Each structure stands twice: as structure tokens, then as C-alpha cells.
PDB file of C-alpha atoms in Angstrom:
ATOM      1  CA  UNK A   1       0.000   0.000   0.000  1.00 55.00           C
ATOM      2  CA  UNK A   2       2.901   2.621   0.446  1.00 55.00           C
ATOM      3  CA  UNK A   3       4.370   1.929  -2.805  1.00 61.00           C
ATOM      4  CA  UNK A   4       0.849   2.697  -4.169  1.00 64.00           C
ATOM      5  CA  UNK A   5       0.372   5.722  -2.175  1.00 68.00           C
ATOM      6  CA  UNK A   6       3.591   6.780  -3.147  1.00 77.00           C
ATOM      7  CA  UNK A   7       3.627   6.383  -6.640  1.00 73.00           C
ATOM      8  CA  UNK A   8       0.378   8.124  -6.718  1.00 70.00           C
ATOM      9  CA  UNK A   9       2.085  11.136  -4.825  1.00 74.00           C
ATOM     10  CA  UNK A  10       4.832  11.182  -7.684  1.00 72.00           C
ATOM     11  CA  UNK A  11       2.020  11.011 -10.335  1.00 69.00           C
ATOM     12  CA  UNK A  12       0.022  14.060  -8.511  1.00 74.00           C
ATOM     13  CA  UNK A  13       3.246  16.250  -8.870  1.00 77.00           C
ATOM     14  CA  UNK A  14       3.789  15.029 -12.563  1.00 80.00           C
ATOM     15  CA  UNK A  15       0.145  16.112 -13.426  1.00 77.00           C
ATOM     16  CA  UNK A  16       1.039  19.800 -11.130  1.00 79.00           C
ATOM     17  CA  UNK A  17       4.266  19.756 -13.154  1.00 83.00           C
ATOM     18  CA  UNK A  18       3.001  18.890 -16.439  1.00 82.00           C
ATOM     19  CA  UNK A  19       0.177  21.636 -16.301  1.00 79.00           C
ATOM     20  CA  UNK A  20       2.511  24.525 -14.951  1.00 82.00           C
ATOM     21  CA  UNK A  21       4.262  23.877 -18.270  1.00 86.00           C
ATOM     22  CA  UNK A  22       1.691  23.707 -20.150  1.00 84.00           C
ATOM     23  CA  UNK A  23       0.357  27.040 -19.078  1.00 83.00           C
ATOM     24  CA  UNK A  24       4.108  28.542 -19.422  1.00 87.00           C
ATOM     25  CA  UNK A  25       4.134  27.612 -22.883  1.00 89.00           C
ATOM     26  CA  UNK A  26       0.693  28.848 -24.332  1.00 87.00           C
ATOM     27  CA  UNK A  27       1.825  31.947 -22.495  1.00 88.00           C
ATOM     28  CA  UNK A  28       5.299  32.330 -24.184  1.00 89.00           C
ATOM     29  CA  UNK A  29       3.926  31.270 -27.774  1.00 87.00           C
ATOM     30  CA  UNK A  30       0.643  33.688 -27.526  1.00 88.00           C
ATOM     31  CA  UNK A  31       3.012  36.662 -26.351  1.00 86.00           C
ATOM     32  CA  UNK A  32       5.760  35.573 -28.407  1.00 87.00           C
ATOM     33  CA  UNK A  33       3.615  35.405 -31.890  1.00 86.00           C
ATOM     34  CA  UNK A  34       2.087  38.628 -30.354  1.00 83.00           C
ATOM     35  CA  UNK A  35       4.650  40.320 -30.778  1.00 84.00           C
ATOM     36  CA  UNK A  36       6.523  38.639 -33.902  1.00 85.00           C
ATOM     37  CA  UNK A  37       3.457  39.276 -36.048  1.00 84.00           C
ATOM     38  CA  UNK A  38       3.774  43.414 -34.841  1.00 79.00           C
ATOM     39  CA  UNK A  39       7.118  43.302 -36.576  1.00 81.00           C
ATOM     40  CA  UNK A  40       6.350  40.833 -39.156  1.00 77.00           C
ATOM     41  CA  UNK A  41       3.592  43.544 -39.953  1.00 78.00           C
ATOM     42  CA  UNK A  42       5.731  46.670 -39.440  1.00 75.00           C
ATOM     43  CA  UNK A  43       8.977  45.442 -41.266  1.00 74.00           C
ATOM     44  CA  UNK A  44       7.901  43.164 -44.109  1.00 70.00           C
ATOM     45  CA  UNK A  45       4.037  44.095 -45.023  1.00 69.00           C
ATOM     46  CA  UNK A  46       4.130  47.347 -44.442  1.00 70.00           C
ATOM     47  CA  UNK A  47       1.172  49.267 -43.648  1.00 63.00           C
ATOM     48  CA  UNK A  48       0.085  50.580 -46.884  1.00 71.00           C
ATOM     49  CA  UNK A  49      -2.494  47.918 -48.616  1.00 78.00           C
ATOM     50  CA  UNK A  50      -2.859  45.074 -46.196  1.00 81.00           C
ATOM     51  CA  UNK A  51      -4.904  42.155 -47.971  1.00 83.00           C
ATOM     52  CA  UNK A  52      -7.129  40.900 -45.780  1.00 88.00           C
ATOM     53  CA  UNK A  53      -6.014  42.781 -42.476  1.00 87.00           C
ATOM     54  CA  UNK A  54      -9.206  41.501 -40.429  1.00 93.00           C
ATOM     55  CA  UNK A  55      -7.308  38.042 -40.323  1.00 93.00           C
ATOM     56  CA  UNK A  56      -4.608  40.047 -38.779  1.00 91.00           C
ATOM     57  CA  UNK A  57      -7.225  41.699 -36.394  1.00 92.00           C
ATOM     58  CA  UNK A  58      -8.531  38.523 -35.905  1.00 96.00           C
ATOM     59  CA  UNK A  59      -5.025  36.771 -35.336  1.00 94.00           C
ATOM     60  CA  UNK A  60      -4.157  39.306 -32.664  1.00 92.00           C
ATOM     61  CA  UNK A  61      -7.364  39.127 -31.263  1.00 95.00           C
ATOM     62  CA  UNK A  62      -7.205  35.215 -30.652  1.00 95.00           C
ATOM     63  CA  UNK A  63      -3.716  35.388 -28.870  1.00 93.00           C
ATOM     64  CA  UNK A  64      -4.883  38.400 -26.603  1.00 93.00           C
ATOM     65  CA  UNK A  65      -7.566  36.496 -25.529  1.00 95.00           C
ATOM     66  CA  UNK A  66      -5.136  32.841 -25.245  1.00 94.00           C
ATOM     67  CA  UNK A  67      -3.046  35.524 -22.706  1.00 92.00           C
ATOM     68  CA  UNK A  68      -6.395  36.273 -20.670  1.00 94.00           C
ATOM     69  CA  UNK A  69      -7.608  32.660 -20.631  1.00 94.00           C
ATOM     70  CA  UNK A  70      -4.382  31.005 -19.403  1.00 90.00           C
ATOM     71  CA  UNK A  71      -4.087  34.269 -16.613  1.00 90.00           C
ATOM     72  CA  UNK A  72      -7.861  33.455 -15.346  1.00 92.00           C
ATOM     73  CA  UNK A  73      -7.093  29.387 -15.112  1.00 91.00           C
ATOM     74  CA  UNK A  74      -3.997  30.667 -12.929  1.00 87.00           C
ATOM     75  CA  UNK A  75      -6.527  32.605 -10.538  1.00 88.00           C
ATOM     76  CA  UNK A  76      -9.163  29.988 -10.874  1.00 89.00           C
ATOM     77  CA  UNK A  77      -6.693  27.257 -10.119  1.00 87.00           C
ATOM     78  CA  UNK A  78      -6.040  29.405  -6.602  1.00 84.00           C
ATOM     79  CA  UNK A  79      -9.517  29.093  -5.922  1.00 86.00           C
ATOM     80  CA  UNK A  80     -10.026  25.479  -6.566  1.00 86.00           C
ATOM     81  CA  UNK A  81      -6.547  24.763  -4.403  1.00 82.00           C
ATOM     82  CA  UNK A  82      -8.078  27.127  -1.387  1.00 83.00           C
ATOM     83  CA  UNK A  83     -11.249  25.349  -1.624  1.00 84.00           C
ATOM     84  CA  UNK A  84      -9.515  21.723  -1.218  1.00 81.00           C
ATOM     85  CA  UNK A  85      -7.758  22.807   1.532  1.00 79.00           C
ATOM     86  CA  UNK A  86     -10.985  24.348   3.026  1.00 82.00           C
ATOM     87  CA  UNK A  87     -12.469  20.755   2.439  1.00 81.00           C
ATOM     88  CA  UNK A  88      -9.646  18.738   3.875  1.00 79.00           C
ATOM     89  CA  UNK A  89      -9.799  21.379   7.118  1.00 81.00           C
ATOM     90  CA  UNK A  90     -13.436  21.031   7.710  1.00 83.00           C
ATOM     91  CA  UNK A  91     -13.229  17.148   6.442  1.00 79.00           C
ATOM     92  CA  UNK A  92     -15.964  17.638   3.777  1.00 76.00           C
ATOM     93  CA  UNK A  93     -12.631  16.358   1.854  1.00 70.00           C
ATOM     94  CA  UNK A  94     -15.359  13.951  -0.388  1.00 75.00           C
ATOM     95  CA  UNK A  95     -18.596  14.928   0.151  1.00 77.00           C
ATOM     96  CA  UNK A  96     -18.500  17.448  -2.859  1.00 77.00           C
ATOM     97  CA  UNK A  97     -16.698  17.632  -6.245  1.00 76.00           C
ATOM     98  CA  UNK A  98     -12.641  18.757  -4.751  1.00 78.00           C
ATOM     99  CA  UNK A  99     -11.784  21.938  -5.671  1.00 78.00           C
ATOM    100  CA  UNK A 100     -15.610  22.628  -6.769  1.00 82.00           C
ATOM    101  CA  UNK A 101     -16.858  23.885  -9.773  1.00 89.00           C
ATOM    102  CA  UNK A 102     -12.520  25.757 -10.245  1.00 89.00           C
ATOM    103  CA  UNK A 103     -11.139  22.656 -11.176  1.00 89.00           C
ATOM    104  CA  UNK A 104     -13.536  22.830 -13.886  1.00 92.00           C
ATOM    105  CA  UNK A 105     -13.169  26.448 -14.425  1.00 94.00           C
ATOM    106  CA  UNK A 106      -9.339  25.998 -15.059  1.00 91.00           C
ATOM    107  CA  UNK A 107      -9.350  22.796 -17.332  1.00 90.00           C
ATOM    108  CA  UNK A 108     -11.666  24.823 -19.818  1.00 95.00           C
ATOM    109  CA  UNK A 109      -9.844  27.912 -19.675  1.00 94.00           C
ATOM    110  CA  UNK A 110      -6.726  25.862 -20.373  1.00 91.00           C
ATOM    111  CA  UNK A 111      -7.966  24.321 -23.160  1.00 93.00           C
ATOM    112  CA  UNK A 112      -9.661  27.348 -24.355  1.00 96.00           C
ATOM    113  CA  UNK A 113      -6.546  29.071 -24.089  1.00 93.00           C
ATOM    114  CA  UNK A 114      -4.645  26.231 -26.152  1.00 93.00           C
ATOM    115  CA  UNK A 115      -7.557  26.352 -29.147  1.00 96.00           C
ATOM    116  CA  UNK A 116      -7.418  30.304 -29.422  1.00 96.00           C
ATOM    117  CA  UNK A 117      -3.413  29.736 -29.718  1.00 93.00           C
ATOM    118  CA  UNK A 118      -4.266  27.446 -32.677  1.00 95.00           C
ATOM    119  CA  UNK A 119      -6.698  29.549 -33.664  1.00 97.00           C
ATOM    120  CA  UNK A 120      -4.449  32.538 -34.048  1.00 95.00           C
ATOM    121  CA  UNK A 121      -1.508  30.794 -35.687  1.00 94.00           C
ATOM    122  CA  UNK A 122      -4.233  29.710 -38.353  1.00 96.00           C
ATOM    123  CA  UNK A 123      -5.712  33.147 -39.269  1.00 96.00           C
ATOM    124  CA  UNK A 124      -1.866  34.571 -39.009  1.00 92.00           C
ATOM    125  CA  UNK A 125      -0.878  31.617 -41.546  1.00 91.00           C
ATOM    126  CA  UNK A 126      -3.690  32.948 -43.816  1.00 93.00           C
ATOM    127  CA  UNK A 127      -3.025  36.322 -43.816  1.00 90.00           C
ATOM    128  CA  UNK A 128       0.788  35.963 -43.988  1.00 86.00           C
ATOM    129  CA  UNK A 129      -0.046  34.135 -47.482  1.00 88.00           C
ATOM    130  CA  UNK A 130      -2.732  36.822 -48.526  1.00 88.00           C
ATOM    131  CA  UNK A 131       0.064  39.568 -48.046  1.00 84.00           C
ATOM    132  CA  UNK A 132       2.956  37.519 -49.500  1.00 80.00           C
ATOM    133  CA  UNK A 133       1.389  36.982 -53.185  1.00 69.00           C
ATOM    134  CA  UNK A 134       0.485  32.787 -51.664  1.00 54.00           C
TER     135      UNK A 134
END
């Protein structure tokens, strides 16, 4: 039983691990693309006839809101850790959902925040090619 109970531990901080990347990373690509398409704008489109520039607005839109999404799971994953430990100090550790309705909260802003990442690299890809004679 302690093996089990200690390779479930190591799993637990795998999954903690695992999802603090994850969050890192849609943060760093959304900012990063963010700010690559400004200067892929500014330096090699130009600003004079810009072929379909609501993909662009659209683009820019998508990672803006990635940003937001992944900085609300952050706070929302606060919540559901404060309300586990409110469970486990008032023993109610199983008689609700732990975490409450957060956990939920932050796994769909995660993966909201992943799909408006892809989302934005997709409308960027299609204006890059609209701009580019593609």
C-alpha cells in the first residue's frame, strides 16, 4: 500500500508539473507570436495595402484572448486549491466535487486558451499568405 500511495504522490506532482508547463508555454507562444506578427507587420508588409487585415485583427485578437484565458485558469486554479484545503480542514474532503466547480473552471480555460493559440496561428498563416502573393 505505500508503494501505491507513493507512486500516486509522484504522479500528482507530474500532473502539477506537467500543467505549470503547459500554461508557461501557451503563455510564451501567444506573447511571443504577439509580438513577432507586430514586426512581421511593421517590417515586411508594411502598412500601406494590407490584404485581408481583419485576419490580422482577428489573429491578434485570438492570442490576446489565449493571454487572458491562461491568466484566469492561474486565478481559478487558486480558488479550486483554497477550496480543497478548506475541504480537507473542515473534512468535507469527499462529500463534494474537490476543488468545486474551479477545477472545472481551469481545465476549460486551459484548453480554451490552447484552441485560441491554434486559432491565431491559423488566421496569421492565412493572412501571412494573402500579403505575401500565396
Amino acid at each position: 500500500m505505500l508503494f501505491r500511495s507513493s507512486y500516486r504522490d509522484h504522479l500528482v506532482l507530474a500532473e502539477q508539473k506537467a500543467q505549470e508547463d503547459f500554461d508557461k508555454t501557451v503563455i510564451a507562444l501567444s506573447g511571443g507570436a504577439l509580438g513577432i506578427s507586430f514586426a512581421f507587420v511593421s517590417d515586411i508588409v508594411g502598412t500601406d495595402e494590407l490584404a485581408k487585415a481583419s485576419l490580422l485583427y482577428w489573429a491578434w485578437t485570438s492570442w490576446a484572448s489565449s493571454l487572458i484565458s491562461v491568466l484566469f485558469s492561474y486565478f481559478f486554479s487558486h480558488l479550486a486549491l483554497r477550496k480543497a484545503i478548506n475541504q480537507v480542514d473542515e473534512k468535507k474532503l469527499y462529500e463534494k466535487r474537490i476543488g468545486a466547480g474551479y477545477n472545472v473552471a481551469t481545465a476549460f480555460l486551459n484548453i480554451l486558451g490552447a484552441i485560441l493559440f491554434v486559432i491565431g496561428v491559423i488566421l496569421m498563416v492565412f493572412f501571412v499568405r494573402s500579403n505575401l502573393g500565396g
